[in-house]
PDB file of C-alpha atoms in Angstrom:
ATOM      1  CA  ALA A   1      58.386 -46.487 291.584  1.00  0.00           C
ATOM      2  CA  PHE A   2      59.595 -43.891 288.784  1.00  0.00           C
ATOM      3  CA  ASN A   3      55.795 -42.516 288.101  1.00  0.00           C
ATOM      4  CA  ARG A   4      55.490 -42.201 292.029  1.00  0.00           C
ATOM      5  CA  MET A   5      58.649 -40.351 292.227  1.00  0.00           C
ATOM      6  CA  THR A   6      57.957 -38.411 289.103  1.00  0.00           C
ATOM      7  CA  ASP A   7      54.857 -37.383 290.680  1.00  0.00           C
ATOM      8  CA  GLN A   8      56.365 -36.140 294.033  1.00  0.00           C
ATOM      9  CA  LEU A   9      58.859 -33.988 292.337  1.00  0.00           C
ATOM     10  CA  GLU A  10      56.074 -32.139 290.219  1.00  0.00           C
ATOM     11  CA  GLY A  11      54.195 -32.042 293.496  1.00  0.00           C
ATOM     12  CA  GLN A  12      57.602 -30.204 294.969  1.00  0.00           C
ATOM     13  CA  ARG A  13      58.088 -28.058 292.120  1.00  0.00           C
ATOM     14  CA  HIS A  14      54.429 -26.768 291.830  1.00  0.00           C
ATOM     15  CA  GLU A  15      54.794 -25.862 295.984  1.00  0.00           C
ATOM     16  CA  LEU A  16      58.119 -23.958 295.853  1.00  0.00           C
ATOM     17  CA  VAL A  17      56.590 -22.249 293.051  1.00  0.00           C
ATOM     18  CA  GLN A  18      53.412 -20.828 294.735  1.00  0.00           C
ATOM     19  CA  ALA A  19      55.849 -20.397 297.674  1.00  0.00           C
ATOM     20  CA  ASN A  20      57.396 -18.521 295.458  1.00  0.00           C
ATOM     21  CA  ARG A  21      54.680 -16.784 294.058  1.00  0.00           C
ATOM     22  CA  GLN A  22      53.459 -15.873 297.921  1.00  0.00           C
ATOM     23  CA  LEU A  23      57.125 -14.233 298.750  1.00  0.00           C
ATOM     24  CA  ASP A  24      56.432 -12.306 295.168  1.00  0.00           C
ATOM     25  CA  GLU A  25      53.583 -10.849 296.297  1.00  0.00           C
ATOM     26  CA  ARG A  26      54.352 -10.347 300.005  1.00  0.00           C
ATOM     27  CA  ARG A  27      57.226  -8.249 298.166  1.00  0.00           C
ATOM     28  CA  HIS A  28      54.953  -6.409 296.287  1.00  0.00           C
ATOM     29  CA  PHE A  29      52.788  -5.840 298.899  1.00  0.00           C
ATOM     30  CA  ILE A  30      55.712  -4.236 301.358  1.00  0.00           C
ATOM     31  CA  GLU A  31      57.193  -2.065 298.728  1.00  0.00           C
ATOM     32  CA  THR A  32      53.358  -0.419 297.880  1.00  0.00           C
ATOM     33  CA  VAL A  33      52.825   0.314 301.645  1.00  0.00           C
ATOM     34  CA  LEU A  34      56.463   1.676 301.910  1.00  0.00           C
ATOM     35  CA  ALA A  35      55.927   3.573 299.272  1.00  0.00           C
ATOM     36  CA  GLY A  36      52.886   4.879 300.532  1.00  0.00           C
ATOM     37  CA  VAL A  37      54.362   6.101 303.856  1.00  0.00           C
ATOM     38  CA  SER A  38      55.004   9.747 304.730  1.00  0.00           C
ATOM     39  CA  ALA A  39      57.935   8.126 306.981  1.00  0.00           C
ATOM     40  CA  GLY A  40      61.439   7.888 305.574  1.00  0.00           C
ATOM     41  CA  VAL A  41      62.317   3.680 306.139  1.00  0.00           C
ATOM     42  CA  ILE A  42      65.770   2.519 305.424  1.00  0.00           C
ATOM     43  CA  GLY A  43      66.933  -0.967 306.286  1.00  0.00           C
ATOM     44  CA  VAL A  44      70.250  -2.008 306.125  1.00  0.00           C
ATOM     45  CA  ASP A  45      71.995  -5.154 307.019  1.00  0.00           C
ATOM     46  CA  ALA A  46      74.251  -5.888 310.201  1.00  0.00           C
ATOM     47  CA  LYS A  47      77.560  -4.287 308.648  1.00  0.00           C
ATOM     48  CA  GLY A  48      75.263  -0.822 308.192  1.00  0.00           C
ATOM     49  CA  ARG A  49      74.916  -1.394 304.331  1.00  0.00           C
ATOM     50  CA  ILE A  50      71.805   0.149 303.148  1.00  0.00           C
ATOM     51  CA  ASN A  51      69.411  -2.461 301.509  1.00  0.00           C
ATOM     52  CA  LEU A  52      66.130  -1.087 301.477  1.00  0.00           C
ATOM     53  CA  ALA A  53      64.467   2.682 301.612  1.00  0.00           C
ATOM     54  CA  ASN A  54      61.177   3.879 300.085  1.00  0.00           C
ATOM     55  CA  ARG A  55      60.201   7.450 298.491  1.00  0.00           C
ATOM     56  CA  SER A  56      59.874   9.641 301.528  1.00  0.00           C
ATOM     57  CA  ALA A  57      63.494   8.351 302.708  1.00  0.00           C
ATOM     58  CA  SER A  58      64.859   9.633 299.777  1.00  0.00           C
ATOM     59  CA  SER A  59      63.094  12.752 299.600  1.00  0.00           C
ATOM     60  CA  LEU A  60      63.765  13.453 303.498  1.00  0.00           C
ATOM     61  CA  LEU A  61      67.351  13.251 303.151  1.00  0.00           C
ATOM     62  CA  SER A  62      67.670  14.641 299.859  1.00  0.00           C
ATOM     63  CA  ILE A  63      69.668  11.788 298.436  1.00  0.00           C
ATOM     64  CA  ASP A  64      68.527   9.247 295.850  1.00  0.00           C
ATOM     65  CA  LEU A  65      68.919   6.090 298.227  1.00  0.00           C
ATOM     66  CA  ASP A  66      67.912   3.724 295.221  1.00  0.00           C
ATOM     67  CA  GLN A  67      71.305   4.469 293.917  1.00  0.00           C
ATOM     68  CA  ARG A  68      73.221   4.076 297.016  1.00  0.00           C
ATOM     69  CA  ILE A  69      71.473   0.441 297.958  1.00  0.00           C
ATOM     70  CA  GLY A  70      74.759  -1.581 299.070  1.00  0.00           C
ATOM     71  CA  GLY A  71      76.535   1.700 299.785  1.00  0.00           C
ATOM     72  CA  ASP A  72      77.644   2.221 304.139  1.00  0.00           C
ATOM     73  CA  ILE A  73      74.720   3.878 306.375  1.00  0.00           C
ATOM     74  CA  GLY A  74      77.418   6.122 307.943  1.00  0.00           C
ATOM     75  CA  ASP A  75      78.768   7.369 304.715  1.00  0.00           C
ATOM     76  CA  ILE A  76      75.730   8.246 303.282  1.00  0.00           C
ATOM     77  CA  VAL A  77      73.846   9.634 306.758  1.00  0.00           C
ATOM     78  CA  PRO A  78      76.580   9.754 309.075  1.00  0.00           C
ATOM     79  CA  GLU A  79      74.557  11.740 311.634  1.00  0.00           C
ATOM     80  CA  LEU A  80      73.065   7.737 311.982  1.00  0.00           C
ATOM     81  CA  VAL A  81      76.243   6.303 313.112  1.00  0.00           C
ATOM     82  CA  THR A  82      75.706   6.799 316.964  1.00  0.00           C
ATOM     83  CA  MET A  83      72.470   5.567 316.748  1.00  0.00           C
ATOM     84  CA  ILE A  84      73.285   2.343 315.226  1.00  0.00           C
ATOM     85  CA  SER A  85      76.208   1.634 317.560  1.00  0.00           C
ATOM     86  CA  ASP A  86      73.534   2.149 320.252  1.00  0.00           C
ATOM     87  CA  SER A  87      71.253  -0.217 318.641  1.00  0.00           C
ATOM     88  CA  HIS A  88      74.826  -2.667 318.580  1.00  0.00           C
ATOM     89  CA  ALA A  89      75.433  -2.839 322.557  1.00  0.00           C
ATOM     90  CA  ARG A  90      71.533  -3.028 323.118  1.00  0.00           C
ATOM     91  CA  PRO A  91      70.025  -4.784 320.689  1.00  0.00           C
ATOM     92  CA  ASN A  92      66.779  -5.308 322.393  1.00  0.00           C
ATOM     93  CA  ARG A  93      65.620  -1.634 322.835  1.00  0.00           C
ATOM     94  CA  ARG A  94      64.328  -0.027 320.529  1.00  0.00           C
ATOM     95  CA  VAL A  95      66.769   3.679 320.091  1.00  0.00           C
ATOM     96  CA  GLU A  96      64.978   6.813 319.298  1.00  0.00           C
ATOM     97  CA  ALA A  97      67.066  10.570 319.091  1.00  0.00           C
ATOM     98  CA  GLN A  98      65.830  13.680 317.557  1.00  0.00           C
ATOM     99  CA  ILE A  99      68.686  14.308 315.110  1.00  0.00           C
ATOM    100  CA  SER A 100      69.624  17.615 312.829  1.00  0.00           C
ATOM    101  CA  ILE A 101      70.720  17.675 309.537  1.00  0.00           C
ATOM    102  CA  GLN A 102      71.927  19.622 306.713  1.00  0.00           C
ATOM    103  CA  ARG A 103      70.971  18.682 303.023  1.00  0.00           C
ATOM    104  CA  VAL A 104      71.020  21.239 300.033  1.00  0.00           C
ATOM    105  CA  GLY A 105      71.823  24.441 302.378  1.00  0.00           C
ATOM    106  CA  GLN A 106      68.140  23.741 304.255  1.00  0.00           C
ATOM    107  CA  PRO A 107      68.817  22.122 307.939  1.00  0.00           C
ATOM    108  CA  ARG A 108      65.836  19.509 309.007  1.00  0.00           C
ATOM    109  CA  THR A 109      65.277  18.173 312.647  1.00  0.00           C
ATOM    110  CA  LEU A 110      64.498  14.169 312.105  1.00  0.00           C
ATOM    111  CA  PHE A 111      63.170  12.126 314.620  1.00  0.00           C
ATOM    112  CA  VAL A 112      64.594   9.107 314.427  1.00  0.00           C
ATOM    113  CA  ARG A 113      63.884   5.601 315.443  1.00  0.00           C
ATOM    114  CA  LEU A 114      65.975   2.195 314.572  1.00  0.00           C
ATOM    115  CA  ALA A 115      64.885  -1.023 315.467  1.00  0.00           C
ATOM    116  CA  ALA A 116      66.786  -4.008 315.193  1.00  0.00           C
ATOM    117  CA  ASP A 117      66.203  -7.438 313.691  1.00  0.00           C
ATOM    118  CA  ILE A 118      66.883 -10.456 315.874  1.00  0.00           C
ATOM    119  CA  VAL A 119      66.792 -13.854 314.617  1.00  0.00           C
ATOM    120  CA  ASP A 120      67.823 -16.235 317.020  1.00  0.00           C
ATOM    121  CA  GLU A 121      69.965 -13.932 319.048  1.00  0.00           C
ATOM    122  CA  SER A 122      71.590 -12.829 315.906  1.00  0.00           C
ATOM    123  CA  ILE A 123      71.201  -9.340 314.588  1.00  0.00           C
ATOM    124  CA  LEU A 124      70.282  -9.451 311.140  1.00  0.00           C
ATOM    125  CA  GLY A 125      69.911  -5.123 310.564  1.00  0.00           C
ATOM    126  CA  PHE A 126      68.739  -2.017 311.372  1.00  0.00           C
ATOM    127  CA  VAL A 127      65.139  -0.986 310.291  1.00  0.00           C
ATOM    128  CA  ILE A 128      65.314   2.991 310.318  1.00  0.00           C
ATOM    129  CA  THR A 129      62.303   5.077 310.634  1.00  0.00           C
ATOM    130  CA  PHE A 130      62.442   8.634 310.686  1.00  0.00           C
ATOM    131  CA  ASP A 131      59.773  11.824 310.313  1.00  0.00           C
ATOM    132  CA  ASP A 132      60.896  15.608 309.362  1.00  0.00           C
ATOM    133  CA  ILE A 133      59.519  17.433 312.450  1.00  0.00           C
ATOM    134  CA  THR A 134      61.165  20.680 312.079  1.00  0.00           C
ATOM    135  CA  GLU A 135      58.013  22.376 311.520  1.00  0.00           C
ATOM    136  CA  LEU A 136      56.821  20.968 314.894  1.00  0.00           C
ATOM    137  CA  VAL A 137      60.651  22.214 316.340  1.00  0.00           C
ATOM    138  CA  ALA A 138      60.328  25.901 315.185  1.00  0.00           C
ATOM    139  CA  ALA A 139      56.179  25.532 316.500  1.00  0.00           C
ATOM    140  CA  GLN A 140      57.240  24.705 319.591  1.00  0.00           C
ATOM    141  CA  ARG A 141      60.013  27.196 319.916  1.00  0.00           C
ATOM    142  CA  LYS A 142      57.824  30.025 318.554  1.00  0.00           C
ATOM    143  CA  ALA A 143      55.329  28.886 321.702  1.00  0.00           C
ATOM    144  CA  ALA A 144      58.191  29.134 324.022  1.00  0.00           C
ATOM    145  CA  TRP A 145      58.686  32.738 323.278  1.00  0.00           C
ATOM    146  CA  SER A 146      55.178  33.944 322.879  1.00  0.00           C
ATOM    147  CA  ASP A 147      54.801  32.503 326.298  1.00  0.00           C
ATOM    148  CA  VAL A 148      58.080  34.256 327.612  1.00  0.00           C
ATOM    149  CA  ALA A 149      57.021  37.596 326.084  1.00  0.00           C
ATOM    150  CA  ARG A 150      53.866  36.912 327.719  1.00  0.00           C
ATOM    151  CA  ARG A 151      55.214  36.507 330.684  1.00  0.00           C
ATOM    152  CA  ILE A 152      57.218  39.924 330.679  1.00  0.00           C
ATOM    153  CA  ALA A 153      54.906  41.996 329.500  1.00  0.00           C
ATOM    154  CA  HIS A 154      52.748  41.078 332.648  1.00  0.00           C
ATOM    155  CA  GLU A 155      55.718  41.786 335.002  1.00  0.00           C
ATOM    156  CA  ILE A 156      56.232  45.336 333.416  1.00  0.00           C
ATOM    157  CA  LYS A 157      52.610  46.115 333.375  1.00  0.00           C
ATOM    158  CA  ASN A 158      52.133  45.052 337.458  1.00  0.00           C
ATOM    159  CA  PRO A 159      54.235  48.161 338.781  1.00  0.00           C
ATOM    160  CA  LEU A 160      53.061  50.167 335.900  1.00  0.00           C
ATOM    161  CA  THR A 161      49.164  49.892 337.329  1.00  0.00           C
ATOM    162  CA  PRO A 162      49.901  51.524 340.921  1.00  0.00           C
ATOM    163  CA  ILE A 163      52.027  53.874 338.724  1.00  0.00           C
ATOM    164  CA  GLN A 164      49.209  54.856 336.852  1.00  0.00           C
ATOM    165  CA  LEU A 165      46.486  54.968 339.208  1.00  0.00           C
ATOM    166  CA  SER A 166      48.602  57.175 341.859  1.00  0.00           C
ATOM    167  CA  ALA A 167      49.675  59.674 338.952  1.00  0.00           C
ATOM    168  CA  GLU A 168      45.859  59.933 338.465  1.00  0.00           C
ATOM    169  CA  ARG A 169      45.199  60.263 342.315  1.00  0.00           C
ATOM    170  CA  LEU A 170      47.091  63.206 342.356  1.00  0.00           C
ATOM    171  CA  ARG A 171      46.088  64.911 338.922  1.00  0.00           C
ATOM    172  CA  ARG A 172      42.379  64.906 340.317  1.00  0.00           C
ATOM    173  CA  LYS A 173      43.959  65.887 344.436  1.00  0.00           C
ATOM    174  CA  TYR A 174      46.361  68.937 343.113  1.00  0.00           C
ATOM    175  CA  LEU A 175      45.236  70.272 339.786  1.00  0.00           C
ATOM    176  CA  SER A 176      43.353  72.753 340.795  1.00  0.00           C
ATOM    177  CA  GLU A 177      45.935  73.722 343.540  1.00  0.00           C
ATOM    178  CA  ILE A 178      48.805  73.968 340.843  1.00  0.00           C
ATOM    179  CA  LYS A 179      48.164  77.973 339.977  1.00  0.00           C
ATOM    180  CA  SER A 180      52.227  78.428 338.613  1.00  0.00           C
ATOM    181  CA  ASP A 181      51.849  75.499 335.394  1.00  0.00           C
ATOM    182  CA  PRO A 182      48.880  73.444 335.264  1.00  0.00           C
ATOM    183  CA  GLU A 183      49.763  72.415 331.704  1.00  0.00           C
ATOM    184  CA  THR A 184      53.336  70.808 332.474  1.00  0.00           C
ATOM    185  CA  PHE A 185      51.431  69.213 336.152  1.00  0.00           C
ATOM    186  CA  SER A 186      49.437  68.039 333.559  1.00  0.00           C
ATOM    187  CA  ASN A 187      51.716  66.305 331.065  1.00  0.00           C
ATOM    188  CA  CYS A 188      53.362  64.839 333.887  1.00  0.00           C
ATOM    189  CA  THR A 189      50.652  62.825 335.849  1.00  0.00           C
ATOM    190  CA  ASP A 190      49.434  62.153 331.902  1.00  0.00           C
TER     191      ASP A 190
END
């Protein structure tokens, strides 16, 4: 009975070691994936304390988030507080928003997605992912202004064409009849 009990303990210990090894491998794999992702990823617990952040998140926010693990996300990135509140109110929905931040004197526009980590109808935390869309927003703004300029040019050009045609017609018809000052008439019709 003693030998059987030690064999069972040895088997259970071996299973625990295997499970820990698999967990370590999964954790390493997840960390490797997060390190290679260009989007910022931050994990926070149910109370809003940071427990995970990738390098891209630190870079996009211009903050060393590794040094801020355990810190309150509201103190570190106050622009996210409203989104976290919205997600608390409706945890089964993913919250998406475009936010503007000012870091190191540079304004940035981020597209943020926030999803609640729910187990048994209880919120364990949140996963926040975000991308820098500053250049995209600037390109959209530039395209919009280009379209406005094109439309204004079109609106100005439309009445000018009949005026130009009328001036050319006047010049052809009356240039030979003007004897007193044909040069001024020519300049005016030009």
